[in-house]
Coordinates of C-alpha atoms and ligand atoms in Angstrom, one line a residue:
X130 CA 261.0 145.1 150.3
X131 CA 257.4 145.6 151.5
X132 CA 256.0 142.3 153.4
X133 CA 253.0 141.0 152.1
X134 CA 250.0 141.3 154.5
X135 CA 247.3 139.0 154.1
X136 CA 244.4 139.6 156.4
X137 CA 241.2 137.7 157.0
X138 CA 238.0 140.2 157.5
X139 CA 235.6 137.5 159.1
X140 CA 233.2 140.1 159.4
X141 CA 229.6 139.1 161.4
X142 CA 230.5 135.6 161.3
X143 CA 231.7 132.3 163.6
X144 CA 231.1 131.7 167.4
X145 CA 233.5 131.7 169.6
X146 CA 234.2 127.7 169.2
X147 CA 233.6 127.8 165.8
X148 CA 236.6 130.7 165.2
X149 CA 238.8 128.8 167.9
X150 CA 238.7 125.6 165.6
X151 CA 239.1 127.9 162.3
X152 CA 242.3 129.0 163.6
X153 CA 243.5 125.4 164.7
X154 CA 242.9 124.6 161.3
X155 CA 244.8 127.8 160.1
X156 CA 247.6 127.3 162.1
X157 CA 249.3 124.2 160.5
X158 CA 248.5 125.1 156.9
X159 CA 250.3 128.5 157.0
X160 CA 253.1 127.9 159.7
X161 CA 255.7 127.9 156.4
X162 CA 254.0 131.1 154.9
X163 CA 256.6 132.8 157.2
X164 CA 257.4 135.8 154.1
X165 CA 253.9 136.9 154.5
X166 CA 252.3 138.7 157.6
X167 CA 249.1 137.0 158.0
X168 CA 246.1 138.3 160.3
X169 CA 242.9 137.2 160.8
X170 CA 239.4 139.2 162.2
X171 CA 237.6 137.8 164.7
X172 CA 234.2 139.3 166.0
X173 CA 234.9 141.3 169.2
X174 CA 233.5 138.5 171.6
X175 CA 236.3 135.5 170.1
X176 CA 239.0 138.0 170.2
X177 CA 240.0 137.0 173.3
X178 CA 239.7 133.1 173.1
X179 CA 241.5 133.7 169.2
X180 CA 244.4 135.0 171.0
X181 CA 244.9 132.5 173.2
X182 CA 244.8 129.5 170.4
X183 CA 247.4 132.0 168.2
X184 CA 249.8 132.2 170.6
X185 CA 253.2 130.6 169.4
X186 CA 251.5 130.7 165.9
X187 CA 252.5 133.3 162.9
X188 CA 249.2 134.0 162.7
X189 CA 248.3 137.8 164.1
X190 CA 245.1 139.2 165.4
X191 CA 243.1 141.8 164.7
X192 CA 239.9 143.8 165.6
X193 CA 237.3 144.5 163.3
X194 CA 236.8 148.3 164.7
X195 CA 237.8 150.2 167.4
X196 CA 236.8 153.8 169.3
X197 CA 238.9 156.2 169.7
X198 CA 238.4 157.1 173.3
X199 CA 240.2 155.1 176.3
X200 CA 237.7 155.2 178.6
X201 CA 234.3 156.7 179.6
X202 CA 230.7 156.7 179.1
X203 CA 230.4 155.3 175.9
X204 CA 228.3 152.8 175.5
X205 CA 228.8 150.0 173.5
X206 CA 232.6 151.1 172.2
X207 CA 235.7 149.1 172.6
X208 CA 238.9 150.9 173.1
X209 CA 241.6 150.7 171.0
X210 CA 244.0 149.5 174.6
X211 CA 241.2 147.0 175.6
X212 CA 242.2 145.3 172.0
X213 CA 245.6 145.2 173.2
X214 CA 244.6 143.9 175.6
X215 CA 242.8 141.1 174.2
X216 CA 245.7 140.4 172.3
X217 CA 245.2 142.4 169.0
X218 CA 247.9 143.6 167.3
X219 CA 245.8 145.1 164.9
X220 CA 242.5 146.4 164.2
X221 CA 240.5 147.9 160.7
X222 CA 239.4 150.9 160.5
X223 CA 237.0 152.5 158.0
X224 CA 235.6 148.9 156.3
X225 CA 233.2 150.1 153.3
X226 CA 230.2 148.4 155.6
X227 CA 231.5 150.6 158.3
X228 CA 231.1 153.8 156.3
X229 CA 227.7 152.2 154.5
X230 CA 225.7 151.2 157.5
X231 CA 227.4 152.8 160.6
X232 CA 227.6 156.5 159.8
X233 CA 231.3 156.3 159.5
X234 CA 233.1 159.4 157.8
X235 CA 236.8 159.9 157.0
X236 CA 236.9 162.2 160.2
X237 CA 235.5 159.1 162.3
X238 CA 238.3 157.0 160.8
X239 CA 241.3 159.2 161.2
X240 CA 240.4 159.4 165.0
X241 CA 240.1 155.9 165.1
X242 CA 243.4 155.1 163.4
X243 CA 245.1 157.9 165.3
X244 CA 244.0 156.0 168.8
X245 CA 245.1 152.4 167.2
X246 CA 248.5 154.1 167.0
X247 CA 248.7 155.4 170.1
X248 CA 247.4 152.4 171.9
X249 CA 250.1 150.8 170.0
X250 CA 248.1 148.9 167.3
X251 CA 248.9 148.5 163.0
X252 CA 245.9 150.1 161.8
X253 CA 244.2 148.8 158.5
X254 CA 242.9 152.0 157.1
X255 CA 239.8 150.9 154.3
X256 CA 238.9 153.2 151.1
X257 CA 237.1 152.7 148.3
X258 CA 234.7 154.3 145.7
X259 CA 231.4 152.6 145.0
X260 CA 230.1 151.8 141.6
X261 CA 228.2 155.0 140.6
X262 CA 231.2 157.2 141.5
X263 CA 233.5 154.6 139.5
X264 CA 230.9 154.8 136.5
X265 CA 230.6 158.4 137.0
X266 CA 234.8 158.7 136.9
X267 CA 235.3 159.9 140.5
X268 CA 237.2 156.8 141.5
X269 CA 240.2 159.1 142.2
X270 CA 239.0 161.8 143.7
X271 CA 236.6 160.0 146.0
X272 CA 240.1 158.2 146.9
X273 CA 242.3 161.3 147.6
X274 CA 239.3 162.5 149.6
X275 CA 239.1 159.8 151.8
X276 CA 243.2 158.9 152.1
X277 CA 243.6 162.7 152.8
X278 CA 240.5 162.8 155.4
X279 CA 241.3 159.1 156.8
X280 CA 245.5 160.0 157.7
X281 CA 245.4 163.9 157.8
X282 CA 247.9 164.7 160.9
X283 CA 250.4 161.5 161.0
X284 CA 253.4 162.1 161.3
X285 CA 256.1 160.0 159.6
X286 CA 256.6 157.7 162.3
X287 CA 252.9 156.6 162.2
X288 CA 253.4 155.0 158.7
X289 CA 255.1 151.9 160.6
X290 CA 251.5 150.9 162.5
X291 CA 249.8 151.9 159.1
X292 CA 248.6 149.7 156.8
X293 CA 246.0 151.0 153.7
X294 CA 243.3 148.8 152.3
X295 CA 242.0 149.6 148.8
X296 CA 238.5 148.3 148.6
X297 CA 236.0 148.9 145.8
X298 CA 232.9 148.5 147.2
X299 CA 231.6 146.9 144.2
X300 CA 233.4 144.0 144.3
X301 CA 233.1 143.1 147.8
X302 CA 231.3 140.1 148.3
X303 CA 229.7 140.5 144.6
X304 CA 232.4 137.9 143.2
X305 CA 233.3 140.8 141.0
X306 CA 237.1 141.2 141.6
X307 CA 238.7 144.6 139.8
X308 CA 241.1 143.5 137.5
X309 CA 244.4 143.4 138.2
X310 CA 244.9 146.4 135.9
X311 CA 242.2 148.1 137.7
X312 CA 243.2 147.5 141.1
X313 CA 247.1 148.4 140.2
X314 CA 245.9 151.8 138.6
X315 CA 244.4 152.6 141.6
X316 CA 247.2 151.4 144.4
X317 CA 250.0 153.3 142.1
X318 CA 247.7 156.4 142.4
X319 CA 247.1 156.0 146.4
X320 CA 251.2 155.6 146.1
X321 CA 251.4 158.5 144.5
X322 CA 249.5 160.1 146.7
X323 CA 251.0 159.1 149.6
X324 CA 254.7 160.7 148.6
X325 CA 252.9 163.9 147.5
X326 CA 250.8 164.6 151.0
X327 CA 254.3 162.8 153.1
X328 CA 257.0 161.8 150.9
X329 CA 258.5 159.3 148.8
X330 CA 260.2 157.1 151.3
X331 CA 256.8 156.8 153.2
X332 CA 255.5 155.7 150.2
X333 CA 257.8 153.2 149.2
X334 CA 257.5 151.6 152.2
X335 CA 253.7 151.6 152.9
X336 CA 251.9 148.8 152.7
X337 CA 248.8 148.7 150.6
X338 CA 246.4 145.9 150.2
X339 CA 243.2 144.9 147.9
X340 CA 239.9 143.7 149.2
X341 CA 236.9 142.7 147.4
X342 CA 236.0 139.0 146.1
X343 CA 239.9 137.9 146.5
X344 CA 240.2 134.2 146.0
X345 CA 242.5 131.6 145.4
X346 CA 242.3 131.8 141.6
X347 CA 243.1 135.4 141.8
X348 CA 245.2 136.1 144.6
X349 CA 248.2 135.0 142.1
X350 CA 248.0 137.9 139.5
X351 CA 246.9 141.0 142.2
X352 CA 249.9 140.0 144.0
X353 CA 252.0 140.0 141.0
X354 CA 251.1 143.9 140.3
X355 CA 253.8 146.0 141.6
X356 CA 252.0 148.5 143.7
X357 CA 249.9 145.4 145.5
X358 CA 251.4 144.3 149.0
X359 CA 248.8 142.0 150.0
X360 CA 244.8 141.4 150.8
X361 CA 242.1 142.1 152.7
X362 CA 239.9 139.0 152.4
X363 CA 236.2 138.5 153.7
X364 CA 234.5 135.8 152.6
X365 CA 237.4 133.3 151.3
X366 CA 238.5 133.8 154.9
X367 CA 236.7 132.0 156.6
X368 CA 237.5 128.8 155.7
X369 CA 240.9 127.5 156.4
X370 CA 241.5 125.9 153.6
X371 CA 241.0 128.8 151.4
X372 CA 242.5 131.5 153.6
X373 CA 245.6 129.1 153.6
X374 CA 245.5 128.7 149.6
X375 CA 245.3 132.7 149.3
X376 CA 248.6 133.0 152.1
X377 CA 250.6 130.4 150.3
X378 CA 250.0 132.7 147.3
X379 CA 253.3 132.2 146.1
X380 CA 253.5 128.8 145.9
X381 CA 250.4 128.9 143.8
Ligands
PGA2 P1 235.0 139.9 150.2 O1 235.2 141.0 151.3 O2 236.4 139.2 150.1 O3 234.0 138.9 150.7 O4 234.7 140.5 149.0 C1 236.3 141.8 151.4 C2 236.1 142.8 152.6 O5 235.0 143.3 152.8 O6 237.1 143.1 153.3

């Protein structure tokens, strides 16, 4: 009922040529992955050329970040319609290394993923609990936190252009995957969570993905919880044969 999403996070990574032949490799590999929504990341400079060499292709774009206002004097922003423009039909918001290293907060991201929406974009909303709130048992409550700071104010209708990310921040890029037990626990709570702040037929229908050290050995078993609808992948990503091996997870 929910489409799996498998997105590539390519993070600070590839030139422009160098993502422009990563996607012609893609392109071929995954073109009969056509049960699965996949999207790759581009830095902001390739988004443009990405498009181009993804056009035809069932491979979608996305931003890594976005602002929230159109236009103005903001240095340095890109606007969630200049994405658009560039051919995104998507864009992450709230990425652990976001919230880490750029002063992001869950007010930040719920403007962002409010101006994604309106500009017309799926918005990949990221949370996550680090390892001393896991260890210290706040893994929940940093969650509702963030979920209930990061979408406060959608309305139903949102949900379609809403896609959630659960990322422990101690498994990405550490190799440490959660288990698939671990991982499930937490997407049934944001599940739960999601029918008690909306309702129940939001969250059956919301998409929600896991990111951190997601591989082709794993992909097989997250996918196989019930409450996992996909994955946000960073460094398996960015080569095309393993980005391809973690689409065609189903065939694995
Ligand atoms: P990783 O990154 O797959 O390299 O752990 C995931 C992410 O940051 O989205």
């Amino acid at each position: 009922m929910r489409r799996p999403v498998i997105a590539g996070n390519w993070k600070l990574f590839k030139t422009i040529a160098e993502a422009v032949s990563m996607v012609n490799e893609l392109k071929p590999l995954v073109a009969k992955c056509q049960d699965v929504e996949i999207v790759v990341a581009p830095v902001f400079t390739a988004l443009s050329r990405v498009a181009d060499a993804l056009a035809g292709s069932n491979v979608k774009l996305s931003a890594q970040d976005c602002y929230w206002e159109e236009e103005g004097a903001f240095t340095g922003e890109v606007a969630p319609k200049l994405l658009k423009d560039a051919g995104c039909g998507y864009v992450i918001v709230g990425h652990s290394e976001r919230r880490q290293y750029f002063g992001e907060t869950d007010q930040t991201v719920n403007k962002k993923a409010k101006a994604a929406i309106a500009a017309g974009l799926n918005a990949i909303v990221c949370v996550g609990e680090s390892l001393a709130e896991r260890e210290s048992d706040k893994t929940f409550s940093v969650i509702e936190t963030q979920i209930q700071g990061g979408l406060s104010g959608f309305s139903a209708d949102a949900f379609d252009q809403i896609v959630i990310a659960y990322e422990p921040v101690w498994a990405i890029g550490t190799g440490k995957t959660a288990s698939d037990a671990q991982a499930q626990e937490v997407h049934a709570f944001i599940r739960q969570l999601i029918a008690r702040l909306f309702n129940q037929s939001i969250a059956d229908a919301v998409r929600i993905l896991y990111g951190g050290s997601v591989k082709p050995d794993n992909v097989k078993g997250l996918m196989a919880q019930p409450d996992i609808d996909g994955a946000l992948v960073g460094g398996a990503s960015l080569k095309a044969d393993s980005f391809a091996a973690i689409a065609a997870f189903n065939a694995l």
